[in-house]
Coordinates of C-alpha atoms and ligand atoms in Angstrom, one line a residue:
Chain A
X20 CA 64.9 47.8 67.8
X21 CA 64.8 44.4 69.6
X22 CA 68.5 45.4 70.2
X23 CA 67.7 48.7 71.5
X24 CA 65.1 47.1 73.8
X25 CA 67.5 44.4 75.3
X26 CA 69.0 46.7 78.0
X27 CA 71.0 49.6 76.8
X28 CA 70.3 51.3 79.9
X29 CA 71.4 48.1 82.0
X30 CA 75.3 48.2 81.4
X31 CA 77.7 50.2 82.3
X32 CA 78.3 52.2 79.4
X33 CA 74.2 52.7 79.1
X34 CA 74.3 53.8 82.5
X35 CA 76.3 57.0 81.9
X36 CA 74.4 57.4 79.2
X37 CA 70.9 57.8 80.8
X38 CA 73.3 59.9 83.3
X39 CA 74.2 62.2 80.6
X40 CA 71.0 62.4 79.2
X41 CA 69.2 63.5 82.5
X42 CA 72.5 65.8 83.8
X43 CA 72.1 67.9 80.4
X44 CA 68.3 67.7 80.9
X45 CA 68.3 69.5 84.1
X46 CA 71.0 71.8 83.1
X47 CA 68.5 73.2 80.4
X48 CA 66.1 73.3 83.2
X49 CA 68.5 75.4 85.2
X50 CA 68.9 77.7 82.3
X51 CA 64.9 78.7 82.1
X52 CA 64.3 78.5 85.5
X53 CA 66.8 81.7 85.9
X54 CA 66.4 83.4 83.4
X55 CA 62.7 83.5 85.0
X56 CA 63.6 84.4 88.3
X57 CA 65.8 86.9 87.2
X58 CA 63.4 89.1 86.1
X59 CA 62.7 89.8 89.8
X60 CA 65.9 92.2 89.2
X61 CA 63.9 94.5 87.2
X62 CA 62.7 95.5 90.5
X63 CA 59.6 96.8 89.5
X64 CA 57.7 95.9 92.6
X65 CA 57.4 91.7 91.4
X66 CA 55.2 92.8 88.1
X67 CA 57.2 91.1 85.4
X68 CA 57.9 88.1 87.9
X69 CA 54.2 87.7 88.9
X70 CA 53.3 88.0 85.3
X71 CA 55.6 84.7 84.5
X72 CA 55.1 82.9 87.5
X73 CA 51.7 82.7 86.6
X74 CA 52.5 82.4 82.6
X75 CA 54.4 78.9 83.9
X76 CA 51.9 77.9 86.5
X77 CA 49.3 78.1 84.0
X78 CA 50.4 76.7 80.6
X79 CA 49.6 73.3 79.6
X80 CA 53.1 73.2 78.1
X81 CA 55.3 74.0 80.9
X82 CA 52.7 72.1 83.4
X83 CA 53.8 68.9 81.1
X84 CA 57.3 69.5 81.7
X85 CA 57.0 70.1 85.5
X86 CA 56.2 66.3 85.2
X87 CA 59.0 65.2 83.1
X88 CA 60.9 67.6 85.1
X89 CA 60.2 65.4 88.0
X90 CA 60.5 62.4 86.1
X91 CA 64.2 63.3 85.3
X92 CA 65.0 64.5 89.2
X93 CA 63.8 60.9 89.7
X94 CA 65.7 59.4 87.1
X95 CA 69.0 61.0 88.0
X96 CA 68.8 59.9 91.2
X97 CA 67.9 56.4 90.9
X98 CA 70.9 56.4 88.3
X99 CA 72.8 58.0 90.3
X100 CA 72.3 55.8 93.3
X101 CA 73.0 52.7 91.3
X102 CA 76.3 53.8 90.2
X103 CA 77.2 54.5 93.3
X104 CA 76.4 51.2 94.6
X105 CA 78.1 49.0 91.6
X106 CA 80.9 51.4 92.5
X107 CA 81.0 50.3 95.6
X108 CA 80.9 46.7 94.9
X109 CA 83.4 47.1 92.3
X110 CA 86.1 48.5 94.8
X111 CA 85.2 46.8 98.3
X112 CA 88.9 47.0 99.5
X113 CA 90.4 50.2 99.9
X114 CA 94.2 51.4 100.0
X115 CA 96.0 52.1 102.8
X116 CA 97.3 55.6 100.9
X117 CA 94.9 56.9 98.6
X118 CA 96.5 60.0 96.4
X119 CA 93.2 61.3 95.4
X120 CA 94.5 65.0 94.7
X121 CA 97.2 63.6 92.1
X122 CA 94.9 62.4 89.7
X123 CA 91.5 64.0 89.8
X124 CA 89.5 67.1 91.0
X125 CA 87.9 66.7 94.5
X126 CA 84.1 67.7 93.6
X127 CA 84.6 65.2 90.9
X128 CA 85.3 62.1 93.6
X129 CA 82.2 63.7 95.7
X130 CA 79.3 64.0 92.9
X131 CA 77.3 61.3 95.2
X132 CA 77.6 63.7 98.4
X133 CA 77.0 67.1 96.3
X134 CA 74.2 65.7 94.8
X135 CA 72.7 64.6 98.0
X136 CA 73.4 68.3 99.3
X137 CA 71.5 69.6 96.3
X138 CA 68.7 67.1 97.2
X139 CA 68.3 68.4 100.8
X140 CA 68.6 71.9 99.2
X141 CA 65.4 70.6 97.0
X142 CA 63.2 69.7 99.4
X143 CA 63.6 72.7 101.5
X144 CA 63.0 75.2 97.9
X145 CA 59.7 73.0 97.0
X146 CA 58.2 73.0 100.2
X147 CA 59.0 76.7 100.5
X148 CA 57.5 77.7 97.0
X149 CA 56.1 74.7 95.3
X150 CA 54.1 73.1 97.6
X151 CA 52.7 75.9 98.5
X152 CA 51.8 77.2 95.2
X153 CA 50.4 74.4 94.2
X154 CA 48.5 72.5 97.2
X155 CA 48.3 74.6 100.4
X156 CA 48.0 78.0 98.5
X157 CA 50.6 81.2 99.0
X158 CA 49.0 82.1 102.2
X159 CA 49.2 85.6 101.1
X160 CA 46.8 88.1 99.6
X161 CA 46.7 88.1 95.5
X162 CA 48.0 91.0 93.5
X163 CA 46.5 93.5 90.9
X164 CA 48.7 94.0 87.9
X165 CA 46.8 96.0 85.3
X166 CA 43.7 95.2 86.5
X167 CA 43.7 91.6 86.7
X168 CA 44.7 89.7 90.2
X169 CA 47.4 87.3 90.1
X170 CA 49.5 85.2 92.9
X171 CA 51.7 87.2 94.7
X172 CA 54.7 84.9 94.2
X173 CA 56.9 87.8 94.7
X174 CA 55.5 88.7 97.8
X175 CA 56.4 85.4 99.0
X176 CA 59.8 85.4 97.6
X177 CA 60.0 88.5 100.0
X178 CA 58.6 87.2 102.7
X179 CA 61.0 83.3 102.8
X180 CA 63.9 85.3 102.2
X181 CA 63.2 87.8 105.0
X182 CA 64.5 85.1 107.3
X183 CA 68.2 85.0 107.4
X184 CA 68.9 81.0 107.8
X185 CA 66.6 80.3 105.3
X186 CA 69.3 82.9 102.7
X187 CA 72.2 81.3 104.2
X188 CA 70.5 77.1 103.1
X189 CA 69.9 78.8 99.6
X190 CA 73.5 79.8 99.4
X191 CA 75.1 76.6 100.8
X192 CA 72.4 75.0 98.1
X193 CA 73.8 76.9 95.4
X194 CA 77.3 76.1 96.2
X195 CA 76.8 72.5 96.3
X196 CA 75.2 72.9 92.3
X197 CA 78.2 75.0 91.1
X198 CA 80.6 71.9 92.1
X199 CA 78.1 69.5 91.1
X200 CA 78.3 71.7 87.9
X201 CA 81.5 72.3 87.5
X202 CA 82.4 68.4 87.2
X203 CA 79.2 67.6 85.3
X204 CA 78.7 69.9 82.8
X205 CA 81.9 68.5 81.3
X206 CA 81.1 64.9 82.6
X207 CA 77.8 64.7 80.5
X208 CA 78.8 65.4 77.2
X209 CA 81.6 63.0 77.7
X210 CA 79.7 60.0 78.7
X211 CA 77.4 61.0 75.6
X212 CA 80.4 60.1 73.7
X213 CA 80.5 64.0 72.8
X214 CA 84.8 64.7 73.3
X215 CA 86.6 66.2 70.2
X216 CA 90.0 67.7 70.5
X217 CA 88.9 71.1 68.9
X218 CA 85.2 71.3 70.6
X219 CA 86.2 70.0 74.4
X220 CA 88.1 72.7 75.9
X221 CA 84.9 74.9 75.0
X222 CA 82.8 72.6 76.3
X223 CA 85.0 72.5 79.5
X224 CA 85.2 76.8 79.5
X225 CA 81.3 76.9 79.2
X226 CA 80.8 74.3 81.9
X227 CA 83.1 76.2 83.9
X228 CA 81.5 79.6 83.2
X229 CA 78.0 78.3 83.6
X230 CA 78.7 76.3 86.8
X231 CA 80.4 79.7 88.2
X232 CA 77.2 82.6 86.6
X233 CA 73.7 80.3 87.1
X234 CA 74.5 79.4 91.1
X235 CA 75.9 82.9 91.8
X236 CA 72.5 85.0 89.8
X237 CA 70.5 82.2 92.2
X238 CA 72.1 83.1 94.9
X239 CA 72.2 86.9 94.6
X240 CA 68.6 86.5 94.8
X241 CA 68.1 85.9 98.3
X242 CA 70.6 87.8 99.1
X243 CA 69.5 90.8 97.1
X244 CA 66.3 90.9 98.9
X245 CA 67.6 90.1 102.2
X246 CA 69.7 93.1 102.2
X247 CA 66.6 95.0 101.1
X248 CA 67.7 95.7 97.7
X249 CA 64.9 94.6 96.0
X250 CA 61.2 96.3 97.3
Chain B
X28 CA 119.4 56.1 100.1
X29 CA 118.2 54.6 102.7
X30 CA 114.8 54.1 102.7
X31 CA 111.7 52.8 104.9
X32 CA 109.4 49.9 102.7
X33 CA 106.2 49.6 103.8
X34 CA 105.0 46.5 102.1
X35 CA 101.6 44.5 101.9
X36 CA 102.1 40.9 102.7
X37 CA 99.8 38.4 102.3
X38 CA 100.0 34.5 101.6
X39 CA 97.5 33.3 99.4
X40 CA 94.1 34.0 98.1
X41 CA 92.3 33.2 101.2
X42 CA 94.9 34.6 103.7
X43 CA 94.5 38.0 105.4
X44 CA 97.2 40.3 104.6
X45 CA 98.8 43.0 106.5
X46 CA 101.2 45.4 106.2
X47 CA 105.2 44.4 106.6
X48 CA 107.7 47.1 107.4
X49 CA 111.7 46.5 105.8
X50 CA 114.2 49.2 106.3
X51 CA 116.7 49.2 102.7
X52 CA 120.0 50.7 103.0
X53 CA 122.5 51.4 100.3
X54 CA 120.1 52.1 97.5
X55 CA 121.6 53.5 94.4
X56 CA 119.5 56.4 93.4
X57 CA 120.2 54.7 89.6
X58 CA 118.0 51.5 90.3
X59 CA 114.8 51.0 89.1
X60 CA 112.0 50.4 92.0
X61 CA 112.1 46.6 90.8
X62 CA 115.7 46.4 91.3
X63 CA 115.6 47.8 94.7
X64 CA 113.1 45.2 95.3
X65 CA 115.4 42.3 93.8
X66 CA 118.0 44.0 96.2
X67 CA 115.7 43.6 99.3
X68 CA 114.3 40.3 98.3
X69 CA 117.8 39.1 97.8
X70 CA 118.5 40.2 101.9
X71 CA 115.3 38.3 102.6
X72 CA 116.3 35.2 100.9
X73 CA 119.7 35.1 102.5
X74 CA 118.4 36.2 105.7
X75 CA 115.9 32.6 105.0
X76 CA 112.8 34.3 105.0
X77 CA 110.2 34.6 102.4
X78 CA 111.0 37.4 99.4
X79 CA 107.9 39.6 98.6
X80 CA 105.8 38.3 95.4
X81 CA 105.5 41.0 92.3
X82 CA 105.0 40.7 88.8
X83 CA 107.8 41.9 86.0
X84 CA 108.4 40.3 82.7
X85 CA 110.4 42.9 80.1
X86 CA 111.5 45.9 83.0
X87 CA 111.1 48.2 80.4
X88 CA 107.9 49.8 80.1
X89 CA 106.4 47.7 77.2
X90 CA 104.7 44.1 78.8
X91 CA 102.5 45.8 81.8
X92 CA 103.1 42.9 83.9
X93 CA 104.5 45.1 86.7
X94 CA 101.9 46.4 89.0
X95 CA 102.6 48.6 92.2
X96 CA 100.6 51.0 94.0
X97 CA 103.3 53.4 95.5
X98 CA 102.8 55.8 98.0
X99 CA 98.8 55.9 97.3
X100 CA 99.2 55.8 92.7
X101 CA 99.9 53.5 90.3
X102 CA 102.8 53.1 89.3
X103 CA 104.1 55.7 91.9
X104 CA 104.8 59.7 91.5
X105 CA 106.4 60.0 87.8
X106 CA 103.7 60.6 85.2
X107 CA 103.8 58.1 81.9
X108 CA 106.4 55.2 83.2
X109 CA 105.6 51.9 84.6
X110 CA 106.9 50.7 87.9
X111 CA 109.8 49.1 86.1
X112 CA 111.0 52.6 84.8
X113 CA 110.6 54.2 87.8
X114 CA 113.9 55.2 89.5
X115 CA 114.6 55.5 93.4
X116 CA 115.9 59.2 92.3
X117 CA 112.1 60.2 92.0
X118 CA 112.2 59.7 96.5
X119 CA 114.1 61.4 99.2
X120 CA 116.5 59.4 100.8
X121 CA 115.6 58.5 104.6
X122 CA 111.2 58.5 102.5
X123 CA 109.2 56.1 103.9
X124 CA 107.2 54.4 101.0
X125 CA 103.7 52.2 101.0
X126 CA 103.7 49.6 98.4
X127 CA 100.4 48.2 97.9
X128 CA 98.7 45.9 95.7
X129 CA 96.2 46.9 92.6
X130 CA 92.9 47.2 94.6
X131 CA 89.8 46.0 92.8
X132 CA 87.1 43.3 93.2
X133 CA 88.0 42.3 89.5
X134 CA 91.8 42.1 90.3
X135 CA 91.8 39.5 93.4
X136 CA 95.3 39.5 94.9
X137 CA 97.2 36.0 94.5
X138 CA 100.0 36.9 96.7
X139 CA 101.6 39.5 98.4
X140 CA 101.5 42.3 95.8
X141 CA 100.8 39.9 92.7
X142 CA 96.6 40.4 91.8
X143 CA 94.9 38.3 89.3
X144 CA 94.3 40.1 85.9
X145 CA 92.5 37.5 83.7
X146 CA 89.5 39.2 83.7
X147 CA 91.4 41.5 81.3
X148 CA 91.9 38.5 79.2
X149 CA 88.5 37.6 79.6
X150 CA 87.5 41.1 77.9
X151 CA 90.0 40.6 75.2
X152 CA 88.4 37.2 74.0
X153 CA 85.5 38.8 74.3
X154 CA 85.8 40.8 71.2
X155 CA 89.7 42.4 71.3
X156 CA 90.0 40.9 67.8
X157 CA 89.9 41.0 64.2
X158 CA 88.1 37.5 62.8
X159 CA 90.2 36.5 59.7
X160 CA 89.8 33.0 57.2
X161 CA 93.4 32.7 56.6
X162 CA 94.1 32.4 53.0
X163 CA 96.8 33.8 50.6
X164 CA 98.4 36.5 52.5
X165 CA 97.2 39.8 50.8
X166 CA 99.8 42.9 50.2
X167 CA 99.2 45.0 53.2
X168 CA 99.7 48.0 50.9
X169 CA 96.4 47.3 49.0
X170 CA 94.3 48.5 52.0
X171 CA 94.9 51.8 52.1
X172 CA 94.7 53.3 55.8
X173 CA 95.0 56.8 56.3
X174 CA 97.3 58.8 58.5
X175 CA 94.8 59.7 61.1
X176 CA 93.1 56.3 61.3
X177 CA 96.5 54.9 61.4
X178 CA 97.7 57.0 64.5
X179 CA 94.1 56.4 66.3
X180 CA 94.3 52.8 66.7
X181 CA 98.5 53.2 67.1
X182 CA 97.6 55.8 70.0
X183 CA 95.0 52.6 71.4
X184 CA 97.1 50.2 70.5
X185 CA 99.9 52.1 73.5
X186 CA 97.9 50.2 76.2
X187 CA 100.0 47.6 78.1
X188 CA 97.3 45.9 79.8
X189 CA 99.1 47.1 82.9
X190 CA 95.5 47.8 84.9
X191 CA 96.5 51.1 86.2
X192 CA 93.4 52.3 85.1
X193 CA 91.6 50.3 87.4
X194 CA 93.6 50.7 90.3
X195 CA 93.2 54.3 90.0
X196 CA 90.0 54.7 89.7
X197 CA 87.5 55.0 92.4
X198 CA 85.3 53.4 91.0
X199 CA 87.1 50.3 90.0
X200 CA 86.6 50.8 85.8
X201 CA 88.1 49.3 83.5
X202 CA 86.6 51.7 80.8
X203 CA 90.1 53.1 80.0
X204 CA 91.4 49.8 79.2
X205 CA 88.2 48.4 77.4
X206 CA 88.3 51.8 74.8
X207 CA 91.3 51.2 73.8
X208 CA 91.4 47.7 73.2
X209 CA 88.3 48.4 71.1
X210 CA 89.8 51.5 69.0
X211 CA 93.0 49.4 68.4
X212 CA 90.8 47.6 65.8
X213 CA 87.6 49.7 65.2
X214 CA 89.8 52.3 63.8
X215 CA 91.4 50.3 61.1
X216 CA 89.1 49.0 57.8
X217 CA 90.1 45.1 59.0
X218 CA 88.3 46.2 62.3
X219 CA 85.5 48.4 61.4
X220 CA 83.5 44.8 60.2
X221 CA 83.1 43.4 63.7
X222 CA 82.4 47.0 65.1
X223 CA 78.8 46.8 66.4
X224 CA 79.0 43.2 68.3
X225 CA 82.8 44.4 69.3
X226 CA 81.8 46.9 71.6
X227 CA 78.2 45.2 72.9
X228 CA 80.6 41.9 73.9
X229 CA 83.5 43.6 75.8
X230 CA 81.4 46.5 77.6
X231 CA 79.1 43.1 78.5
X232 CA 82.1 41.6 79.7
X233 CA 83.6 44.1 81.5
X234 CA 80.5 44.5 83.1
X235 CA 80.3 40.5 84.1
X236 CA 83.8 40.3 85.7
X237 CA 82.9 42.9 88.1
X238 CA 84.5 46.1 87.2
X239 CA 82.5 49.4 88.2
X240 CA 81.1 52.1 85.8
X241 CA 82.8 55.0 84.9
X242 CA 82.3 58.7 86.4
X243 CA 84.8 60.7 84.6
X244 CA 87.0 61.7 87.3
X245 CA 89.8 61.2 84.7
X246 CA 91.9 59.5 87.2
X247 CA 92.8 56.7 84.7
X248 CA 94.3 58.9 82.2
X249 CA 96.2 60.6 84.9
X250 CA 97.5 57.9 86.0
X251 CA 97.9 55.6 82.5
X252 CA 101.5 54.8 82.1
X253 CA 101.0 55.5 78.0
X254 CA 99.1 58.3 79.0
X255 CA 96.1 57.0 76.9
X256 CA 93.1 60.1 76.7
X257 CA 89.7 59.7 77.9
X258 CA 88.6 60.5 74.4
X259 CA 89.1 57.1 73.6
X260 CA 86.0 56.2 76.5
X261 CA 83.7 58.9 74.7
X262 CA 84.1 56.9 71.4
X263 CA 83.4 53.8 73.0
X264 CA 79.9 55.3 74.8
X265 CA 79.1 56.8 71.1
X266 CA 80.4 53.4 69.4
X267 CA 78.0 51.5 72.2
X268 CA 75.0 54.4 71.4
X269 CA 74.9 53.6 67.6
X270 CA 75.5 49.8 68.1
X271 CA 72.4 49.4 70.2
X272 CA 70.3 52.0 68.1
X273 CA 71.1 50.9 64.9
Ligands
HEM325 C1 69.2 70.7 89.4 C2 69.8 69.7 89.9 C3 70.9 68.8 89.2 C4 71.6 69.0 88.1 C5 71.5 70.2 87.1 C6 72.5 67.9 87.9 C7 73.4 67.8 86.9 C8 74.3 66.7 86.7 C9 75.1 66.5 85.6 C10 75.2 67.3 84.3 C11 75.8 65.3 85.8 C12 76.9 64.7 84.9 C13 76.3 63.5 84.2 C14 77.4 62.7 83.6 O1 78.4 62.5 84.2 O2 77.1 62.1 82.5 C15 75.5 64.9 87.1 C16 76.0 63.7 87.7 C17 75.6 63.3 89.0 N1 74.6 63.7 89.7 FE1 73.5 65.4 89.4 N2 72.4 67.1 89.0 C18 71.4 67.6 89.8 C19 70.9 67.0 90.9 C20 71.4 65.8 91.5 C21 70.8 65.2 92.7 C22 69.6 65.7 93.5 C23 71.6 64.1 92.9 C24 71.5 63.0 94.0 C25 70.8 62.9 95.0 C26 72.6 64.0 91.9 C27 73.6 63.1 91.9 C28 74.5 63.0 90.9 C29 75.6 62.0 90.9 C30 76.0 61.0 91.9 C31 76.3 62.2 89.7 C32 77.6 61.5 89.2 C33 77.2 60.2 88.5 C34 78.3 59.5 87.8 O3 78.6 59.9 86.7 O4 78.9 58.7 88.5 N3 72.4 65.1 91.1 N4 74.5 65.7 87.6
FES326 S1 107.8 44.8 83.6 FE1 107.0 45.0 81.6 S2 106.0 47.0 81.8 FE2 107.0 46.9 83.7

């Protein structure tokens, strides 16, 4: 234990570790989080949606988890940030002729710049739906469902993506996470120590496939209501 | 071939560098890159000026002295060869190529395109060893070893110590280099007994001599002359995970 204690999150190798940790963390975040809002596609009018909007803003469990939710935003970030500086350190003089393309993938150079893209993406989303919910209130009328009244988060879904900037942010946010994705996925379970000749190429063909279906079912939200599919 | 060098210069240490241009003519497409720069040096010295500054030792892929960044990778376009067993048939006659040294804080440059790489060393005797009290020799065929363990640590055990890992990546890591200095032993019975403080000592090391932390872009293993696979980095993270939790 003493061992454990004495910094495994300091070096390097620890580092990618708590990196890993948090990436997959999110990811399973990711994973609830749309299969949620996807229920909007039902498009019964926002009944199923408004039922689970309220089933997560009101259970002690999830509430919990909104904190350590936060708590691992935070925690990529900082980690994040620090790699990025050692990195910097590490490699203060650069080459005259850099052949970046010959030996790596291009979102995986950038994670630092996605990441900050998602970030800005963020704040944008929880002031938009979050915030609201949860300090300023929806600033919209409740609904009845089946006799009972409930937060018409639907109705506000509706009403932000009415505007057509505020579709076209939510898209470039989305397409910032499917990079960010499509190098991390991978990336986590190897600095986890998780790569195995038979089990990595399907690790790399889920990351791919998830990185590719979560973004695009996000963004066909907006869109979908936008283009007035969804009433 | 005749060919365009572009070629970082620099005196010592301390000194600023900058780039030097040399036009080569007459290069055999059958020379390796070192022996068009023996040819060019060769001009330079008769010419009374001062030949460029690179490491070589064997010139044939096994010592990983040699150490050029050609035309913006280590070891220049070929995948799996060493600067030494690159061949000016790989360019275009009339190319213009850059020649720059390994770039890394942990890798200083001492002159010209020769960089310091002790701080390798400083990893090895860090841990890159097996700790025995010499005694009577024991039949090596009592241990027995089997074929995959055998090929694991041979497969780590392909690393030249060249730092072409480093160079490539952007992040300056050495991890690459570290995992397979670590499996060369961990894998093998004789090795698996200094496991745990093995890997805390070197990844502390590397850490101390300034080499960055790894993001996976893979660029090492792209670039790795032995064409050495980032698997061997996973183990090391897992090896480091159950050192510190056990
Ligand atoms: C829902 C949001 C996010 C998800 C699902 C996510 C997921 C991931 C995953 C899985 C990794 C790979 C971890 C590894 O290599 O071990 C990663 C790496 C990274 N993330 Fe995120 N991330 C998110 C948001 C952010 C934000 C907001 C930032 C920064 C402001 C960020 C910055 C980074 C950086 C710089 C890396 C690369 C770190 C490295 O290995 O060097 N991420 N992310
Ligand atoms: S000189 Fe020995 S590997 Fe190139």
């Amino acid at each position: 234990m003493t061992t454990f204690l004495s910094g495994i999150f300091t070096r390097s190798v620890g580092k990618k570790i708590a990196m890993g940790i948090t990436g997959l963390f999110l990811i399973s975040f990711l994973i609830v989080h749309c299969a949620i809002n996807a229920t909007i596609f039902v498009n019964d009018g926002g009944k199923v949606f408004n039922e689970a909007a309220h089933f997560m803003g009101t259970n002690i469990f999830i509430r919990i988890m909104e904190i350590v939710l936060f708590a691992g935003i935070i925690w990529h970030i900082v980690q994040a940030l620090i790699l990025t500086l050692d990195s910097r350190k590490a490699n203060s003089v650069k080459y005259a002729k850099f052949d970046g393309k010959a030996n790596s993938k291009w979102y995986s150079r950038w994670m630092g710049l996605l990441g900050t893209l998602i970030l800005m993406f963020l704040v944008v989303h929880l002031l938009d739906f979050w915030a609201q919910a949860r300090f300023t209130g929806l600033g919209i009328p409740p609904v009845m469902i089946d006799g009972k009244e409930y937060e018409n988060m639907y109705g506000k879904m509706l009403e932000v993506f009415s505007v057509g900037w505020v579709v076209v942010v939510y898209i470039l946010g989305m397409i910032s996470l499917a990079y960010h994705l499509m190098h991390g996925f991978q990336s986590a379970f190897q600095s986890l120590g998780l790569n195995h000749k038979k089990y990595t190429p399907v690790i790399k063909l889920t990351g791919t496939l998830f990185s590719i279906f979560i973004p695009l079912i996000f963004a066909l939200m907006p869109i979908a209501i936008y283009f007035g599919f969804l009433k | 071939m005749n060919l365009t060098l572009k070629i970082w210069r620099q005196k010592n240490k301390n000194a600023e560098g900058k780039f030097e241009t040399y036009p080569v003519k007459d290069v055999s497409p059958d020379m390796s890159f070192l022996e068009m720069f023996d040819y060019l040096n060769e001009e330079l010295i008769n010419k009374g000026e001062e030949p460029i500054a690179f490491d070589s030792d064997c010139r044939e892929g096994i010592c990983g002295s040699c150490s050029m960044w050609i035309n913006g990778r280590a070891h220049g376009p070929v995948p799996g060869v060493t600067t030494c067993q690159l061949h000016m048939r790989s360019f275009k006659d009339g190319e213009t190529i850059t020649v720059e040294p390994w770039r890394a804080k942990a890798f200083p440059v001492i002159k010209d395109l020769v960089v310091d790489r002790s701080s390798f060393d400083k990893v090895i005797a860090a841990g890159g060893f097996v700790s025995i009290n010499t005694g009577g020799a024991q039949d090596g065929n009592t241990i027995l070893i089997s074929k995959d363990d055998a090929s694991e640590a041979f497969s780590a055990s392909m690393c030249i110590g060249c730092g072409a890992c480093v160079a490539a990546c952007k992040n300056s890591s050495a991890m690459l280099f570290v995992s397979s200095k670590i499996f060369h032993f961990a894998s093998l019975p004789q090795g698996k007994v200094e496991a745990k403080t093995r890997v805390q000592n070197m990844v502390a090391k590397m850490d101390e001599e300034g080499f960055g932390d790894c993001s996976n872009t893979y660029a090492c293993e792209a670039q790795c002359p032995k064409e050495i696979s980032v698997e061997k980095i996973a183990k090391m993270n897992r090896e480091y995970l159950t050192a510190k939790l056990t």
